[in-house]
Coordinates of C-alpha atoms in Angstrom, one line a residue:
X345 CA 24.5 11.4 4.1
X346 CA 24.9 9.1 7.4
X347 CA 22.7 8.7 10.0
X348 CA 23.4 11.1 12.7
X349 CA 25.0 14.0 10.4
X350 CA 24.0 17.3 11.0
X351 CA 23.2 19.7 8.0
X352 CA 24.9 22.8 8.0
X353 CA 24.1 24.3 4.6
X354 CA 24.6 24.0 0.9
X355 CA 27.8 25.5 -0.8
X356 CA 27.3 28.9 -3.3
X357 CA 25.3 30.2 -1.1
X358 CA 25.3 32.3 2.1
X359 CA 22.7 30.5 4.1
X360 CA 23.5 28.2 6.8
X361 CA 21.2 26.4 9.5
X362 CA 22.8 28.8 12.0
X363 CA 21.1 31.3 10.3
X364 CA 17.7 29.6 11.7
X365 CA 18.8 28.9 15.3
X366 CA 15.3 29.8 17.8
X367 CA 14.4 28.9 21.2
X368 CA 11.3 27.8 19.0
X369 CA 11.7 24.4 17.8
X370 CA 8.8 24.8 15.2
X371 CA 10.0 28.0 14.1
X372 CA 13.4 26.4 13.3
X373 CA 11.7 24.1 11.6
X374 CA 10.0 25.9 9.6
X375 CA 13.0 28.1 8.7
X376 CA 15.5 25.0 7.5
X377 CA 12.4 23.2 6.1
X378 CA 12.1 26.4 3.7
X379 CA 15.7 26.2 2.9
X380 CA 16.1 22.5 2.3
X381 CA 12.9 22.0 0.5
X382 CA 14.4 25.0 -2.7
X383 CA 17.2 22.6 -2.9
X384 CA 14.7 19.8 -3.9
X385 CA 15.1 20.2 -7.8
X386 CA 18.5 21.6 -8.1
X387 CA 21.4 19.7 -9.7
X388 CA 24.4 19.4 -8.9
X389 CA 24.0 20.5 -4.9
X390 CA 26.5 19.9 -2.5
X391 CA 25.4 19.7 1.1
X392 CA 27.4 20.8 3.7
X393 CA 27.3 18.4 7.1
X394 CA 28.8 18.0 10.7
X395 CA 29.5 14.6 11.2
X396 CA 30.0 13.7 15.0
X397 CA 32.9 11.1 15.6
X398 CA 32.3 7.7 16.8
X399 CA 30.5 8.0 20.2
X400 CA 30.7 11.7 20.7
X401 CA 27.9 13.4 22.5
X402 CA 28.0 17.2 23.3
X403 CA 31.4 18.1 22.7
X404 CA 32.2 18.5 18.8
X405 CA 35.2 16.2 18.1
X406 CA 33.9 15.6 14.5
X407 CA 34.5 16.7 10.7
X408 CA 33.4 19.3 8.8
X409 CA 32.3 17.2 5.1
X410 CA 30.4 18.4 1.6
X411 CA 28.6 16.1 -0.1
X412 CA 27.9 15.7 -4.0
X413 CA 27.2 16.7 -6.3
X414 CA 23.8 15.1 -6.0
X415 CA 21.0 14.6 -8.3
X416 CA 17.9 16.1 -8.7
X417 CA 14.3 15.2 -6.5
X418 CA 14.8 12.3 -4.1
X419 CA 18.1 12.1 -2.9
X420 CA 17.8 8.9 -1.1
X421 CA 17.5 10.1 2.7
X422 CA 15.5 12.0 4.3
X423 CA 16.2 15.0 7.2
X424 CA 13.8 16.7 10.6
X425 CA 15.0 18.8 13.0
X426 CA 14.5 17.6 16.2
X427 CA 15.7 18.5 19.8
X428 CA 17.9 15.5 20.4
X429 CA 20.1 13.3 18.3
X430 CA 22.8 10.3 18.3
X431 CA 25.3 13.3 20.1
X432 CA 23.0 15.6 21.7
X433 CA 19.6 16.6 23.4
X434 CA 17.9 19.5 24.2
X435 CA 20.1 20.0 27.7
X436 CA 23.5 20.3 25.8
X437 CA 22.5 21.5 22.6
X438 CA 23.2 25.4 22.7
X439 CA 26.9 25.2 23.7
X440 CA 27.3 22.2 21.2
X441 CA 25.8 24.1 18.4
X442 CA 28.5 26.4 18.8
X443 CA 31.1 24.3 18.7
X444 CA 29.9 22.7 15.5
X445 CA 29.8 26.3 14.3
X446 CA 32.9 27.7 15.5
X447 CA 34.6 24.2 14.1
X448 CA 32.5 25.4 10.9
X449 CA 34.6 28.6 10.7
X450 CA 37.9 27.6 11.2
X451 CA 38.1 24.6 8.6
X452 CA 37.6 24.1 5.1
X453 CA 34.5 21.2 4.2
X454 CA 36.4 17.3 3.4
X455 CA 35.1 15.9 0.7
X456 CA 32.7 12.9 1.9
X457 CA 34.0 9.2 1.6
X458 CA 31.1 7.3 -0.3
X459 CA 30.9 3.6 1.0
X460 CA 27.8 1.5 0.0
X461 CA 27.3 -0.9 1.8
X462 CA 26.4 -4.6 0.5
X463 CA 22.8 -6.0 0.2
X464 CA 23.3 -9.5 0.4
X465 CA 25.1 -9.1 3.7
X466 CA 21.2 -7.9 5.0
X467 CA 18.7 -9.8 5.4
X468 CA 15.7 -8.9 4.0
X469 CA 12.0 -9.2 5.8
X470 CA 10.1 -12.4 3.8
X471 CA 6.9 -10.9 4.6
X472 CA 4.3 -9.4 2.6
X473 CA 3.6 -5.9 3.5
X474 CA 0.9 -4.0 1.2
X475 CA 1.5 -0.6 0.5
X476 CA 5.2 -0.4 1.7
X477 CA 8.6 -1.5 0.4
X478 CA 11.9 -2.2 1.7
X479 CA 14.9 -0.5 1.2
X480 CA 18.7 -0.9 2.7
X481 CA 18.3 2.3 4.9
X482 CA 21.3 3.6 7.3
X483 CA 18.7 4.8 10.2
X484 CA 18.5 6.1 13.7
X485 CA 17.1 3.3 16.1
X486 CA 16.7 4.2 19.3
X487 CA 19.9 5.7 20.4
X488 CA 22.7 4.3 17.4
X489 CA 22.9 3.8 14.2
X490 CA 21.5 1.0 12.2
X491 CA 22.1 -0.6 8.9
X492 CA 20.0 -2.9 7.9
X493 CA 16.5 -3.2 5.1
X494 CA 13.3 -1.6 6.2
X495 CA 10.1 -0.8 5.9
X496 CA 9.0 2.3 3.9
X497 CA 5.4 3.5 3.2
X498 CA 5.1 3.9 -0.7
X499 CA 2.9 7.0 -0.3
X500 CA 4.3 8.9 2.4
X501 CA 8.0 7.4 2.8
X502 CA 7.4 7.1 6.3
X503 CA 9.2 4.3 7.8
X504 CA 7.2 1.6 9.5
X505 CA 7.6 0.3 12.8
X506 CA 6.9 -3.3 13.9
X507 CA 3.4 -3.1 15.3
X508 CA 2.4 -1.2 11.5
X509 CA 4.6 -3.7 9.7
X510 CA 2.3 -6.7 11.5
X511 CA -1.3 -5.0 11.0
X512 CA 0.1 -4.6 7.2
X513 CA 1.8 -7.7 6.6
X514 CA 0.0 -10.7 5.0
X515 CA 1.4 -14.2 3.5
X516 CA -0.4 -14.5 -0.2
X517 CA 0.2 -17.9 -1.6
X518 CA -0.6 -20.0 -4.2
X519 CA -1.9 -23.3 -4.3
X520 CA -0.7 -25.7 -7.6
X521 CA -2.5 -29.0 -8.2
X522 CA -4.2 -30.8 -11.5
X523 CA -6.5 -29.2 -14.0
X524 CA -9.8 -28.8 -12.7
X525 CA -9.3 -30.6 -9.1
X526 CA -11.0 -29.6 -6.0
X527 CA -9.0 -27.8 -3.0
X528 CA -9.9 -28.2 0.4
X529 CA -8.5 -26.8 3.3
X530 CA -8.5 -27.7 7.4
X531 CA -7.5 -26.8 10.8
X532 CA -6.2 -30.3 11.7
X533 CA -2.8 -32.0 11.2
X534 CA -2.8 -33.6 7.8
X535 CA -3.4 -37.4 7.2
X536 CA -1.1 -39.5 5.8
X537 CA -3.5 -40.3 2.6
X538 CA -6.5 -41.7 1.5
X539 CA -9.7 -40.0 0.7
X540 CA -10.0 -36.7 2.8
X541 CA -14.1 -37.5 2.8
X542 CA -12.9 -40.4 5.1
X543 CA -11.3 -38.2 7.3
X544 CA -13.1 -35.2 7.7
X545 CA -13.0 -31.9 9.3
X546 CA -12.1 -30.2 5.6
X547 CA -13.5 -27.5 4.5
X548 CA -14.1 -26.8 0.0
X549 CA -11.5 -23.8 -0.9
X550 CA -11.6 -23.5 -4.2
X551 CA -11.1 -25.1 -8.0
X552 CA -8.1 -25.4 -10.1
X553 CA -8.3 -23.2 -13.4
X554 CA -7.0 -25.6 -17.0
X555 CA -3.2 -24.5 -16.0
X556 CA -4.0 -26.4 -12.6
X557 CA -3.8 -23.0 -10.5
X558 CA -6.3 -22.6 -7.8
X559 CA -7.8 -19.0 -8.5
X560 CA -10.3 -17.5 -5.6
X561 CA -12.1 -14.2 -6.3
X562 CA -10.1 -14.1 -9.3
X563 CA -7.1 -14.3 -8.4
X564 CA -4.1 -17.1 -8.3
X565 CA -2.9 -15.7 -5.2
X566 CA -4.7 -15.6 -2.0
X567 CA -4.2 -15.7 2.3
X568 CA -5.0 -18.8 3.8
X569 CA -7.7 -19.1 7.0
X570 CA -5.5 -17.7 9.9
X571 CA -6.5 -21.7 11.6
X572 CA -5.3 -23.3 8.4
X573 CA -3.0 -26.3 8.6
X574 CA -3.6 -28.8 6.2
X575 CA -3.9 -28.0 2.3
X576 CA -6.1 -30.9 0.2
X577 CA -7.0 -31.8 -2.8
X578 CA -9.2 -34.8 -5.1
X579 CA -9.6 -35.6 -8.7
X580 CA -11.5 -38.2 -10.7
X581 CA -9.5 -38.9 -13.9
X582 CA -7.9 -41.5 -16.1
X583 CA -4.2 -42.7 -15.0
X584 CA -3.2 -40.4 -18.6
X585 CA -4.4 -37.3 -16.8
X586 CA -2.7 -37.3 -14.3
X587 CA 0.6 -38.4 -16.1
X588 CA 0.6 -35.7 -18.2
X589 CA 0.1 -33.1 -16.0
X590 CA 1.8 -29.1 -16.1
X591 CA 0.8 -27.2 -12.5
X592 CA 0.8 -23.5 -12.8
X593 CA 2.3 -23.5 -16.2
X594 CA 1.5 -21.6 -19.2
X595 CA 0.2 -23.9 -22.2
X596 CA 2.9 -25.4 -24.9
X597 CA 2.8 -26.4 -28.3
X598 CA 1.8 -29.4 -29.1
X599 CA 5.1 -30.5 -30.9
X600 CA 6.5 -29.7 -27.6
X601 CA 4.5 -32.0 -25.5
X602 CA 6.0 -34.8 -23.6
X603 CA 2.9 -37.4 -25.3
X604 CA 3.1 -36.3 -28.4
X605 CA 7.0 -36.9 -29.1
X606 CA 6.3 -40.7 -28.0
X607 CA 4.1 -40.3 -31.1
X608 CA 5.3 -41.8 -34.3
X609 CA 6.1 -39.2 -37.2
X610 CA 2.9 -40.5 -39.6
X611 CA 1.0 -40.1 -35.8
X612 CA 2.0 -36.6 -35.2
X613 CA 0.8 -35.9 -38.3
X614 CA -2.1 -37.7 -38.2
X615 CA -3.2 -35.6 -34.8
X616 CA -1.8 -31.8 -35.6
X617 CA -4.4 -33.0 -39.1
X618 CA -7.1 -33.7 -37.0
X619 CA -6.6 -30.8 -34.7
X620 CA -7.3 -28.3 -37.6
X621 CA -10.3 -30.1 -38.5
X622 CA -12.1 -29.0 -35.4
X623 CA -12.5 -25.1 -33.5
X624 CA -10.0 -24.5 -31.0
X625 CA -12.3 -25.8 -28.1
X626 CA -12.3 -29.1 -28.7
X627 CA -9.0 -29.1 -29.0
X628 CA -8.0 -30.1 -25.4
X629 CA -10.9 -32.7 -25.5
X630 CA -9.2 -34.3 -28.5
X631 CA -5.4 -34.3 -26.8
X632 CA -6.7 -36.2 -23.7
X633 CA -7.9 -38.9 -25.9
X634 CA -5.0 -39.0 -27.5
X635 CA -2.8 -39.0 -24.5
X636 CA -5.0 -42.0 -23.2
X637 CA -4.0 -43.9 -25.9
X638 CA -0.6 -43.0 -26.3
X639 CA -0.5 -43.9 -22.2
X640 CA -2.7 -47.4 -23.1
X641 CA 0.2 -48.5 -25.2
X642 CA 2.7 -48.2 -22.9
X643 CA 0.7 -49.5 -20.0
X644 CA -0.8 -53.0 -21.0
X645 CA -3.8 -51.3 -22.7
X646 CA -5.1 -50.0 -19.6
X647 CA -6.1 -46.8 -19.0
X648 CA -7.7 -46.5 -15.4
X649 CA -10.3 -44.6 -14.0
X650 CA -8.7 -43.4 -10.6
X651 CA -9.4 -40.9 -7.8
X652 CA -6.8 -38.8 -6.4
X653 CA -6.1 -37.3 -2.9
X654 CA -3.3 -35.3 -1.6
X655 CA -2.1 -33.8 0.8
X656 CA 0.3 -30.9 2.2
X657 CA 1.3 -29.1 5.5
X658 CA 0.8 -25.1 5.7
X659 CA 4.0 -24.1 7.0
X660 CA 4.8 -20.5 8.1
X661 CA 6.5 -18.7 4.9
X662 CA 5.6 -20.8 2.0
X663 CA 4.0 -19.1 -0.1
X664 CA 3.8 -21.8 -2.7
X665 CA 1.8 -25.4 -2.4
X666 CA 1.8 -28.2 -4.9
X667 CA -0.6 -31.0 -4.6
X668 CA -0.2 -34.0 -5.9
X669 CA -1.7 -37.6 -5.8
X670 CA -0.1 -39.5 -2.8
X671 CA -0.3 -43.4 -4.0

C-alpha cells in the first residue's frame, strides 16, 4: 500500500467503502473501521485500492489495483479516514468519490507493482529515542508523500513528530578507561594534560568496574550533565598496569594474555601452577605481580609508581569515550 491510496474494499466479498459513504465523518469511520479491522487475521486478503496518479487532485485520472495476498495481523501500514488527502478535501470530495467509484465499475483491479525501496539510501536518525523505533515508512507529510525512516511509538504505533521525538530522545554513552580509575566530569574546555586537581572546575562522576567500564546506578551506559564538556580521568598504578590494560572488554584466558606469552614455557607453567594453589580471588592480585615483573625485565628492572590523567572532549553524538593516560 502507498501513501495516498484509497481503500476500496477486499476481493470475495460484496462490501465496498462505498457502502459506508455519510455526511458523518465518525459514522464513516466507524463503518470502514468495522470492516477493516475483520480483515485483521485473515490470510491470504487482497485489498482492493484507488491509487490517484502523480499530482491529481479531485478529478480521478488514477488506477484501479488489488493488492496481496497478504499475511496475517500487521500488515506493515496503517489506514484513517479522514476528510482530506494527497488528491482531495472535504470541498471536492463527493463528486470525486464518484468518480473513483464509477472508474471502480467499469474496470477490472491491476495487480499492484511491489517496489521496496532501499535502506541504505535513508538515512537513519542517530538519536536515542526510548520507547519508539524507526522504521523505513512511505508517509503523508504535510501535503506529498515521503520516504524516508521514522519514528514509531512501540506501544501505540503512533508516529512521532519532532517536538515528541526531542522530549524522548536522549544520548546514553559509555565511558572506557583503566581498571578501577576515577572519572570526572566538567563544564569547561578540556586541558591539554597534567593533573586535573591542578586545574579545577571537575566534578567526581563515577568509578571504573575490573573490565575498566565506568558503571553509574548500575549501569555501563548513562547521559552525561546537559553542561558537560570535558570527560576526565586519574589513576595511581605501576607502569605494568597500565601496559597491560583491556577497556570495556570481557576477561581472557590467561594463555591468551599478551604478558603471559612473553613468558618462557617452564614460566607459564610455573604461574598457571601457582594460580591453582590459591581461590579464584587472588588470582588477579597474583597476575599483576607477575605482569610487573615480566614488564621489569623488559624495562631496565624498573617498574614505576605513576599517576595518570586524561583527558577527552564531549562531542555531540558519541556515544563512546576512552580515556587514556596523556604522557
Amino acid at each position: 500500500m502507498r501513501a495516498g491510496d484509497i481503500l476500496i474494499g477486499f476481493t470475495g466479498q460484496d462490501w465496498t467503502v462505498f457502502d459506508s459513504l455519510d455526511a458523518s465523518h465518525a459514522v464513516m469511520h466507524a463503518r470502514v473501521s468495522e470492516h477493516v479491522g475483520a480483515q485483521k487475521n485473515s490470510e491470504g486478503v487482497e485489498f482492493i485500492v484507488y491509487r490517484p496518479a502523480p499530482g491529481e487532485f479531485g478529478q480521478a485520472r488514477g488506477k484501479i489495483l488489488k493488492l496481496g495476498p497478504m499475511p496475517a495481523g500487521s500488515r506493515g501500514f496503517y489506514y484513517t479516514t479522514s476528510e482530506y488527502g494527497l488528491s482531495f478535501d472535504r470541498s471536492n470530495s463527493i463528486a470525486y468519490a464518484g468518480q473513483i467509484r464509477e472508474l471502480f465499475r467499469k474496470s477490472e483491479p491491476e495487480r499492484a507493482t511491489v517496489v521496496m525501496p532501499d535502506p541504505g539510501a535513508f538515512p537513519q536518525d542517530p538519536r536515542v529515542v526510548p520507547g519508539a523505533h524507526q522504521d523505513l515508512r512511505e508517509a503523508v507529510a504535510g501535503s506529498r508523500a515521503v520516504t524516508a525512516w521514522f519514528w514509531i511509538d512501540d506501544k501505540t504505533g503512533a508516529f512521532l513528530n519532532e517536538r515528541e521525538i526531542q522530549e524522548r530522545s536522549i544520548l546514553r554513552v559509555k565511558i572506557l578507561s583503566y581498571p578501577q580509575a576515577s572519572v570526572y566530569v566538567s563544564s569547561s574546555p578540556c586541558p591539554q594534560g597534567g593533573s586535573l586537581h591542578q586545574k579545577g572546575g571537575f566534578t567526581y562522576f563515577g568509578m571504573t568496574n575490573d573490565k575498566g567500564e565506568m558503571v553509574r546506578s548500575g549501569s555501563t551506559t548513562f547521559t552525561l550533565p546537559s553542561d558537560a564538556t570535558c570527560l576526565a580521568f586519574e589513576k595511581s598504578a605501576r607502569e605494568s598496569e597500565f601496559a597491560y590494560h583491556r577497556m570495556g572488554q570481557e576477561p581472557i584466558p590467561l594463555e591468551k594474555e599478551p604478558f603471559f606469552l612473553d613468558l618462557s614455557g617452564s614460566d607459564q607453567a610455573e604461574l598457571a601452577d601457582l594460580l591453582k594453589k590459591y581461590p579464584a580471588d587472588q588470582h588477579a592480585r597474583i597476575i599483576a605481580i607477575a605482569k610487573s615483573e615480566v614488564w621489569k625485565e623488559k624495562h631496565g628492572g624498573e617498574d614505576r609508581e605513576l599517576q595518570c590523567f586524561g583527558y577527552a572532549s564531549v562531542a555531540v553524538g558519541q556515544s563512546v569515550y576512552e580515556l587514556k593516560c596523556q604522557r
